[in-house]
Tab-separated table of N, CA, C and O in Angstrom:
chain	number	residue	atom	x	y	z
A	269	PRO	N	0.764	-1.230	0.268
A	269	PRO	CA	0.108	-0.346	0.187
A	269	PRO	C	0.640	1.100	-0.001
A	269	PRO	O	1.943	1.423	0.418
A	270	PRO	N	0.554	2.253	-0.220
A	270	PRO	CA	0.831	3.535	-0.459
A	270	PRO	C	1.441	3.851	0.796
A	270	PRO	O	0.217	3.998	1.854
A	271	PRO	N	2.374	4.864	0.992
A	271	PRO	CA	2.624	5.756	2.305
A	271	PRO	C	1.175	6.798	2.500
A	271	PRO	O	0.747	7.086	1.878
A	272	GLN	N	0.705	6.508	4.273
A	272	GLN	CA	0.292	7.740	4.814
A	272	GLN	C	0.691	8.834	4.642
A	272	GLN	O	1.873	9.126	4.823
A	273	MET	N	-0.344	9.790	4.328
A	273	MET	CA	0.456	11.299	4.560
A	273	MET	C	0.738	11.437	5.970
A	273	MET	O	0.449	11.449	6.850
A	274	GLY	N	1.923	12.668	5.922
A	274	GLY	CA	2.317	12.686	7.199
A	274	GLY	C	3.286	12.007	7.881
A	274	GLY	O	3.677	12.096	8.426
A	275	ARG	N	3.421	10.512	7.277
A	275	ARG	CA	4.567	9.221	7.645
A	275	ARG	C	5.650	9.640	6.385
A	275	ARG	O	5.344	9.631	5.167
A	276	ARG	N	6.931	9.119	6.869
A	276	ARG	CA	7.836	9.436	6.421
A	276	ARG	C	7.641	7.539	6.068
A	276	ARG	O	7.829	7.127	6.938
A	277	SER	N	8.265	7.672	4.972
A	277	SER	CA	8.878	6.055	4.218
A	277	SER	C	9.922	6.010	5.211
A	277	SER	O	11.313	6.653	5.273
A	278	THR	N	10.165	4.898	5.800
A	278	THR	CA	11.882	4.728	6.099
A	278	THR	C	12.596	4.523	5.041
A	278	THR	O	12.524	3.892	4.197
A	279	PRO	N	14.202	5.659	5.620
A	279	PRO	CA	14.756	5.073	4.354
A	279	PRO	C	15.518	3.776	3.956
A	279	PRO	O	15.459	2.879	4.668
A	280	PRO	N	16.065	3.719	2.816
A	280	PRO	CA	16.543	2.670	2.476
A	280	PRO	C	18.076	1.727	3.383
A	280	PRO	O	18.379	2.911	3.904
A	281	ARG	N	18.179	0.825	3.878
A	281	ARG	CA	19.002	0.220	4.259
A	281	ARG	C	20.666	0.790	3.517
A	281	ARG	O	20.552	0.905	2.230
A	282	GLN	N	21.625	0.948	3.786
A	282	GLN	CA	22.695	1.331	3.572
A	282	GLN	C	23.283	0.065	2.136
A	282	GLN	O	23.875	0.287	1.306
A	283	SER	N	22.835	-0.911	2.624
A	283	SER	CA	23.501	-2.110	2.342
A	283	SER	C	22.710	-1.941	0.559
A	283	SER	O	22.987	-2.570	-0.570
A	284	GLN	N	21.385	-2.057	0.676
A	284	GLN	CA	20.508	-1.617	-0.029
A	284	GLN	C	20.891	-0.676	-1.528
A	284	GLN	O	20.740	-0.647	-2.330
A	285	SER	N	21.527	0.284	-1.006
A	285	SER	CA	21.986	1.814	-1.912
A	285	SER	C	23.351	1.219	-1.954
A	285	SER	O	23.315	1.732	-3.281
A	286	ALA	N	23.979	0.710	-1.604
A	286	ALA	CA	25.248	0.095	-1.723
A	286	ALA	C	25.043	-0.684	-3.375
A	286	ALA	O	25.535	-0.798	-4.356
A	287	ALA	N	24.006	-1.625	-3.245
A	287	ALA	CA	23.653	-2.862	-4.203
A	287	ALA	C	23.181	-2.012	-5.610
A	287	ALA	O	23.413	-2.130	-6.547
A	288	ALA	N	22.084	-1.022	-4.876
A	288	ALA	CA	21.794	-0.232	-6.177
A	288	ALA	C	22.934	0.440	-6.845
A	288	ALA	O	22.860	0.574	-8.259
A	289	HIS	N	24.178	0.954	-6.537
A	289	HIS	CA	24.733	1.764	-6.984
A	289	HIS	C	25.943	0.426	-7.777
A	289	HIS	O	26.423	1.133	-8.637
A	290	GLU	N	25.913	-0.385	-7.111
A	290	GLU	CA	26.939	-1.364	-7.731
A	290	GLU	C	26.319	-1.791	-9.141
A	290	GLU	O	26.548	-1.585	-9.959
A	291	ARG	N	25.073	-2.065	-9.134
A	291	ARG	CA	24.114	-2.031	-10.484
A	291	ARG	C	24.070	-1.097	-11.393
A	291	ARG	O	24.653	-1.697	-12.224
A	292	ALA	N	23.816	0.175	-11.199
A	292	ALA	CA	24.115	1.390	-12.210
A	292	ALA	C	25.738	1.059	-12.531
A	292	ALA	O	25.869	1.500	-13.818
A	293	PHE	N	26.444	1.273	-11.651
A	293	PHE	CA	27.628	1.290	-12.215
A	293	PHE	C	28.711	-0.189	-13.248
A	293	PHE	O	28.901	0.398	-14.277
A	294	LYS	N	27.769	-1.207	-13.057
A	294	LYS	CA	27.740	-2.135	-13.957
A	294	LYS	C	27.426	-1.780	-15.533
A	294	LYS	O	28.294	-1.937	-16.233
A	295	LEU	N	26.485	-1.600	-14.998
A	295	LEU	CA	25.667	-0.534	-16.535
A	295	LEU	C	26.701	0.633	-17.047
A	295	LEU	O	26.984	0.503	-18.435
A	296	PHE	N	27.256	1.213	-15.854
A	296	PHE	CA	27.630	2.439	-16.290
A	296	PHE	C	29.081	2.336	-17.146
A	296	PHE	O	29.334	2.484	-18.368
A	297	GLU	N	29.519	1.096	-16.347
A	297	GLU	CA	30.910	0.771	-17.529
A	297	GLU	C	30.542	0.036	-18.911
A	297	GLU	O	31.193	0.201	-19.605
A	298	ARG	N	29.462	-0.970	-19.171
A	298	ARG	CA	29.308	-1.256	-20.386
A	298	ARG	C	28.931	0.216	-21.435
A	298	ARG	O	29.377	-0.277	-22.504
A	299	ARG	N	28.036	1.016	-20.794
A	299	ARG	CA	27.689	2.105	-21.381
A	299	ARG	C	29.311	2.997	-22.198
A	299	ARG	O	29.468	3.089	-23.354
A	300	LEU	N	30.387	3.032	-21.048
A	300	LEU	CA	31.147	3.412	-21.652
A	300	LEU	C	32.256	2.536	-22.299
A	300	LEU	O	32.411	3.560	-23.364
A	301	ALA	N	32.488	1.416	-21.934
A	301	ALA	CA	33.110	0.454	-23.386
A	301	ALA	C	32.499	0.705	-24.579
A	301	ALA	O	33.308	0.799	-25.623
A	302	ALA	N	31.177	1.225	-25.060
A	302	ALA	CA	30.649	0.782	-25.755
A	302	ALA	C	30.407	2.756	-26.664
A	302	ALA	O	29.948	2.732	-27.618
A	303	ALA	N	30.565	3.781	-25.754
A	303	ALA	CA	29.848	5.249	-26.357
A	303	ALA	C	31.371	5.509	-26.924
A	303	ALA	O	32.546	5.191	-27.207
A	304	GLN	N	30.818	6.434	-27.847
A	304	GLN	CA	31.703	6.935	-28.745
A	304	GLN	C	31.919	8.405	-28.560
A	304	GLN	O	31.527	8.497	-27.217
A	305	GLU	N	32.910	8.497	-29.123
A	305	GLU	CA	33.711	10.001	-28.323
A	305	GLU	C	32.907	10.707	-28.551
A	305	GLU	O	32.045	11.274	-28.804
A	306	GLY	N	32.611	11.823	-26.783
A	306	GLY	CA	31.822	12.811	-26.724
A	306	GLY	C	30.326	12.408	-26.602
A	306	GLY	O	29.543	13.523	-26.715
A	307	SER	N	30.297	10.774	-26.638
A	307	SER	CA	28.273	11.156	-26.160
A	307	SER	C	28.174	10.806	-24.916
A	307	SER	O	26.826	11.103	-24.754
A	308	LEU	N	28.459	10.758	-23.746
A	308	LEU	CA	28.335	10.915	-22.448
A	308	LEU	C	28.849	12.228	-21.228
A	308	LEU	O	29.627	13.119	-22.352
A	309	ARG	N	27.491	11.970	-20.346
A	309	ARG	CA	27.843	13.436	-19.653
A	309	ARG	C	27.824	13.236	-18.361
A	309	ARG	O	28.119	12.009	-18.019
A	310	LEU	N	28.444	13.712	-17.642
A	310	LEU	CA	28.121	13.712	-16.198
A	310	LEU	C	27.238	13.085	-15.286
A	310	LEU	O	27.715	12.263	-14.386
A	311	ALA	N	25.943	13.418	-15.706
A	311	ALA	CA	24.709	13.044	-15.165
A	311	ALA	C	24.792	11.069	-15.733
A	311	ALA	O	24.119	10.625	-15.153
A	312	ASP	N	25.494	10.604	-16.658
A	312	ASP	CA	25.712	9.281	-16.559
A	312	ASP	C	26.457	8.725	-16.058
A	312	ASP	O	26.445	7.540	-15.800
A	313	VAL	N	27.258	9.450	-14.948
A	313	VAL	CA	28.288	8.611	-14.165
A	313	VAL	C	27.476	8.571	-12.924
A	313	VAL	O	27.408	8.945	-12.369
A	314	PRO	N	27.250	7.367	-12.730
A	314	PRO	CA	26.623	6.714	-11.169
A	314	PRO	C	27.395	7.026	-9.868
A	314	PRO	O	28.111	6.168	-9.390
A	315	LEU	N	27.559	8.561	-9.452
A	315	LEU	CA	28.326	8.513	-8.596
A	315	LEU	C	27.686	8.118	-6.759
A	315	LEU	O	26.784	8.410	-7.243
A	316	PRO	N	28.832	7.548	-6.310
A	316	PRO	CA	28.031	6.689	-5.303
A	316	PRO	C	27.535	7.989	-4.769
A	316	PRO	O	28.289	9.073	-4.449
A	317	PRO	N	26.627	7.928	-3.448
A	317	PRO	CA	26.251	8.605	-2.669
A	317	PRO	C	27.100	7.955	-1.358
A	317	PRO	O	28.378	7.117	-1.074
A	318	PRO	N	27.631	9.436	-0.445
A	318	PRO	CA	28.192	9.489	0.220
A	318	PRO	C	28.069	8.181	1.500
A	318	PRO	O	27.586	7.890	1.520
A	319	GLY	N	29.450	7.668	1.958
A	319	GLY	CA	29.214	6.224	2.795
A	319	GLY	C	28.920	5.043	1.944
A	319	GLY	O	28.773	4.237	2.365
A	320	ALA	N	28.409	5.312	0.894
A	320	ALA	CA	28.411	4.071	-0.152
A	320	ALA	C	29.619	3.103	-0.803
A	320	ALA	O	29.583	2.380	-1.611
A	321	VAL	N	30.322	4.299	-0.764
A	321	VAL	CA	31.487	3.818	-1.711
A	321	VAL	C	32.244	2.283	-0.343
A	321	VAL	O	33.030	1.419	-1.701
A	322	CYS	N	32.369	2.337	0.179
A	322	CYS	CA	33.140	1.556	1.633
A	322	CYS	C	31.765	1.013	3.083
A	322	CYS	O	32.270	1.355	4.248
A	323	SER	N	30.988	0.682	2.506
A	323	SER	CA	29.198	0.681	3.215
A	323	SER	C	29.472	-0.724	4.037
A	323	SER	O	28.868	-1.427	4.679
A	324	ALA	N	31.042	-1.916	3.878
A	324	ALA	CA	31.009	-2.936	4.426
A	324	ALA	C	30.790	-3.032	5.974
A	324	ALA	O	31.160	-1.965	6.372
A	325	ARG	N	30.324	-4.104	6.602
A	325	ARG	CA	30.308	-3.934	8.414
A	325	ARG	C	31.615	-4.587	8.471
A	325	ARG	O	32.203	-3.899	9.716
A	326	THR	N	32.262	-5.249	7.925
A	326	THR	CA	33.398	-5.763	8.710
A	326	THR	C	34.444	-5.497	8.305
A	326	THR	O	34.446	-4.754	7.711
A	327	ALA	N	35.711	-5.362	8.947
A	327	ALA	CA	37.146	-4.389	8.689
A	327	ALA	C	37.639	-4.741	7.891
A	327	ALA	O	38.418	-4.401	6.682
A	328	SER	N	37.423	-5.940	7.513
A	328	SER	CA	38.454	-6.714	6.437
A	328	SER	C	37.546	-6.499	5.380
A	328	SER	O	37.991	-6.498	3.906
A	329	ALA	N	36.485	-6.926	5.068
A	329	ALA	CA	35.251	-6.465	4.376
A	329	ALA	C	35.479	-5.116	3.577
A	329	ALA	O	35.372	-4.455	2.609
A	330	ARG	N	35.285	-4.091	5.073
A	330	ARG	CA	35.877	-2.266	4.525
A	330	ARG	C	37.296	-2.288	3.571
A	330	ARG	O	36.733	-1.605	2.481
A	331	LYS	N	38.107	-3.091	3.785
A	331	LYS	CA	39.658	-2.814	3.766
A	331	LYS	C	39.027	-3.208	2.405
A	331	LYS	O	40.266	-2.685	0.982
A	332	LYS	N	38.686	-4.261	1.241
A	332	LYS	CA	38.056	-5.052	0.602
A	332	LYS	C	37.749	-3.832	-0.456
A	332	LYS	O	37.860	-4.166	-1.586
A	333	ALA	N	36.670	-3.532	0.357
A	333	ALA	CA	36.011	-2.650	-0.486
A	333	ALA	C	36.323	-1.761	-0.964
A	333	ALA	O	36.688	-0.678	-2.067
A	334	VAL	N	37.833	-0.997	0.222
A	334	VAL	CA	38.307	0.427	-0.436
A	334	VAL	C	39.210	-0.070	-1.307
A	334	VAL	O	39.258	0.897	-2.349
A	335	ARG	N	39.898	-1.065	-1.327
A	335	ARG	CA	40.996	-1.606	-2.855
A	335	ARG	C	40.161	-1.361	-3.587
A	335	ARG	O	40.577	-1.038	-4.987
A	336	ALA	N	38.742	-2.120	-3.877
A	336	ALA	CA	38.330	-2.427	-4.849
A	336	ALA	C	37.907	-0.857	-5.246
A	336	ALA	O	37.838	-0.608	-7.107
A	337	ALA	N	37.427	0.066	-4.607
A	337	ALA	CA	36.862	1.339	-4.998
A	337	ALA	C	38.194	2.568	-5.634
A	337	ALA	O	38.116	3.103	-5.979
A	338	LEU	N	39.249	2.287	-5.003
A	338	LEU	CA	40.380	2.978	-5.404
A	338	LEU	C	40.928	2.279	-6.767
A	338	LEU	O	41.002	3.419	-8.006
A	339	LEU	N	40.309	1.376	-7.053
A	339	LEU	CA	40.557	0.664	-8.829
A	339	LEU	C	39.595	1.220	-9.477
A	339	LEU	O	39.784	1.793	-10.243
A	340	ARG	N	38.539	1.478	-9.099
A	340	ARG	CA	37.205	1.376	-9.703
A	340	ARG	C	36.955	3.154	-10.115
A	340	ARG	O	37.021	3.457	-10.845
A	341	TRP	N	37.646	3.832	-8.770
A	341	TRP	CA	37.403	5.380	-9.059
A	341	TRP	C	39.066	6.184	-9.636
A	341	TRP	O	39.032	7.509	-9.697
A	342	HIS	N	39.896	5.177	-10.002
A	342	HIS	CA	40.773	5.850	-9.991
A	342	HIS	C	40.897	6.779	-11.224
A	342	HIS	O	40.046	6.417	-12.482
A	343	PRO	N	41.572	7.918	-11.503
A	343	PRO	CA	40.972	8.831	-12.703
A	343	PRO	C	41.901	8.376	-13.855
A	343	PRO	O	41.076	8.764	-14.830
A	344	ASP	N	42.833	7.752	-14.131
A	344	ASP	CA	42.600	7.235	-14.828
A	344	ASP	C	42.308	6.033	-15.915
A	344	ASP	O	42.109	5.700	-17.145
A	345	LYS	N	40.874	5.480	-14.544
A	345	LYS	CA	39.912	4.509	-15.736
A	345	LYS	C	39.327	5.131	-16.624
A	345	LYS	O	38.532	4.624	-17.125
A	346	PHE	N	38.973	6.675	-16.537
A	346	PHE	CA	37.823	7.222	-16.897
A	346	PHE	C	38.176	8.006	-18.419
A	346	PHE	O	39.017	8.568	-18.215
A	347	ASP	N	38.181	7.274	-19.265
A	347	ASP	CA	38.764	7.813	-20.716
A	347	ASP	C	37.553	9.017	-20.641
A	347	ASP	O	36.594	8.918	-21.435
A	348	LEU	N	37.930	10.073	-20.679
A	348	LEU	CA	37.355	11.564	-20.376
A	348	LEU	C	36.892	12.063	-22.166
A	348	LEU	O	36.184	12.913	-22.205
A	349	SER	N	37.847	11.122	-23.152
A	349	SER	CA	37.217	11.857	-24.745
A	349	SER	C	35.986	11.409	-24.758
A	349	SER	O	35.039	11.614	-25.828
A	350	LYS	N	35.505	10.051	-23.675
A	350	LYS	CA	34.015	9.488	-24.454
A	350	LYS	C	33.016	10.837	-23.802
A	350	LYS	O	31.839	10.523	-24.010
A	351	PHE	N	33.259	11.507	-23.174
A	351	PHE	CA	32.146	12.607	-22.358
A	351	PHE	C	32.762	13.805	-22.940
A	351	PHE	O	33.445	14.180	-23.992
A	352	THR	N	31.274	14.456	-23.123
A	352	THR	CA	30.765	15.734	-24.160
A	352	THR	C	32.572	16.773	-23.365
A	352	THR	O	32.609	16.497	-22.218
A	353	THR	N	32.779	17.619	-24.266
A	353	THR	CA	33.770	18.873	-24.273
A	353	THR	C	33.540	19.286	-22.922
A	353	THR	O	33.745	19.855	-22.069
A	354	GLU	N	32.189	19.640	-22.742
A	354	GLU	CA	31.213	20.742	-21.915
A	354	GLU	C	31.658	19.995	-20.325
A	354	GLU	O	31.590	20.583	-19.514
A	355	ASP	N	31.730	18.807	-19.976
A	355	ASP	CA	31.523	17.976	-19.030
A	355	ASP	C	32.937	17.164	-18.361
A	355	ASP	O	32.768	17.133	-17.621
A	356	ARG	N	33.880	17.258	-19.770
A	356	ARG	CA	35.357	16.774	-19.103
A	356	ARG	C	35.595	16.873	-17.714
A	356	ARG	O	35.930	16.544	-17.392
A	357	ASP	N	35.808	18.277	-17.676
A	357	ASP	CA	36.698	19.157	-16.534
A	357	ASP	C	35.046	18.321	-15.124
A	357	ASP	O	36.170	18.087	-14.088
A	358	ALA	N	34.209	18.282	-15.422
A	358	ALA	CA	32.830	17.893	-14.455
A	358	ALA	C	33.602	16.622	-13.882
A	358	ALA	O	33.458	16.195	-12.900
A	359	VAL	N	33.620	16.194	-15.017
A	359	VAL	CA	33.939	14.271	-14.412
A	359	VAL	C	34.794	14.363	-13.936
A	359	VAL	O	35.343	13.461	-13.021
A	360	ALA	N	36.148	14.849	-14.211
A	360	ALA	CA	37.285	14.527	-13.957
A	360	ALA	C	37.134	15.615	-12.311
A	360	ALA	O	37.664	14.484	-11.166
A	361	ASP	N	36.517	15.807	-11.684
A	361	ASP	CA	36.562	16.894	-10.762
A	361	ASP	C	35.774	15.796	-9.911
A	361	ASP	O	36.197	15.299	-8.688
A	362	ALA	N	34.486	14.999	-10.632
A	362	ALA	CA	33.853	14.149	-9.800
A	362	ALA	C	34.597	13.109	-8.988
A	362	ALA	O	34.742	12.420	-7.933
A	363	VAL	N	35.613	12.789	-10.490
A	363	VAL	CA	36.275	11.167	-10.072
A	363	VAL	C	36.988	11.483	-8.936
A	363	VAL	O	37.428	10.557	-8.046
A	364	ALA	N	37.634	12.566	-9.039
A	364	ALA	CA	38.722	12.651	-8.222
A	364	ALA	C	38.381	13.212	-6.796
A	364	ALA	O	38.584	12.761	-5.651
A	365	ASP	N	37.210	13.609	-6.820
A	365	ASP	CA	36.097	13.655	-5.072
A	365	ASP	C	35.871	12.729	-4.750
A	365	ASP	O	36.291	12.041	-3.609
A	366	VAL	N	35.527	11.960	-5.475
A	366	VAL	CA	34.983	10.079	-5.146
A	366	VAL	C	36.538	9.717	-4.564
A	366	VAL	O	36.544	8.492	-3.801
A	367	THR	N	37.652	9.886	-5.404
A	367	THR	CA	38.771	8.992	-5.511
A	367	THR	C	39.507	9.530	-3.725
A	367	THR	O	40.147	8.555	-2.630
A	368	ARG	N	39.260	10.985	-3.673
A	368	ARG	CA	39.579	11.177	-2.102
A	368	ARG	C	38.751	10.854	-1.355
A	368	ARG	O	39.442	10.548	0.151
A	369	ARG	N	37.857	10.736	-0.923
A	369	ARG	CA	37.069	9.784	-0.504
A	369	ARG	C	37.255	8.461	-0.106
A	369	ARG	O	37.243	8.240	0.991
A	370	VAL	N	37.584	8.277	-0.369
A	370	VAL	CA	37.756	6.891	-0.706
A	370	VAL	C	39.653	6.722	0.261
A	370	VAL	O	39.606	5.802	0.846
A	371	VAL	N	40.214	7.661	-0.496
A	371	VAL	CA	41.306	7.541	0.677
A	371	VAL	C	41.426	8.098	1.938
A	371	VAL	O	42.192	7.788	2.883
A	372	LYS	N	40.562	9.019	1.808
A	372	LYS	CA	40.212	9.275	3.385
A	372	LYS	C	39.745	8.061	4.347
A	372	LYS	O	39.991	7.951	5.246
A	373	GLU	N	39.153	7.568	3.656
A	373	GLU	CA	38.280	6.123	4.061
A	373	GLU	C	38.993	4.946	4.905
A	373	GLU	O	39.808	4.342	5.287
A	374	LYS	N	39.995	4.588	3.734
A	374	LYS	CA	41.695	4.025	3.749
A	374	LYS	C	42.373	4.586	4.867
A	374	LYS	O	42.844	4.038	5.183
A	375	LYS	N	42.865	5.878	4.816
A	375	LYS	CA	43.356	6.031	6.050
A	375	LYS	C	42.435	6.323	7.279
A	375	LYS	O	43.236	5.921	8.122
A	376	ARG	N	41.627	6.027	7.207
A	376	ARG	CA	40.721	5.751	8.873
A	376	ARG	C	41.122	4.321	9.003
A	376	ARG	O	40.923	4.042	10.141
A	377	LEU	N	40.912	3.763	8.030
A	377	LEU	CA	40.961	2.414	8.284
A	377	LEU	C	42.093	1.811	8.699
A	377	LEU	O	42.559	0.656	9.243
A	378	ALA	N	43.347	2.716	8.518
A	378	ALA	CA	44.851	2.202	8.846
A	378	ALA	C	45.211	2.588	10.043
A	378	ALA	O	45.863	2.403	10.968
A	379	ARG	N	44.434	2.810	10.809
A	379	ARG	CA	44.483	3.310	12.174
A	379	ARG	C	44.056	2.974	13.649
A	379	ARG	O	43.988	1.718	13.034
């Protein structure tokens, strides 16, 4: 049934958010591989919401997630030629921002 007026629906659990992002990123990877030069936009990149980059529950799983995220979001992995010239700088900045968040999480886990 639809939610009642005045009541907030419960937010999705973090793992659901991370799972949804994972599916979106896999689809994006296929689109990126098939894209022609200048055909993608910043809006096509499924940027992870805060906390979804490394949301695993155990320390060892978080470390593994951080390692995978560093490989996934490394700026050299994004072929900027596939993006419109108007969006290339914004895509590079967004990817660098995600990479900084992942590195920050890596340093936090190393303590």
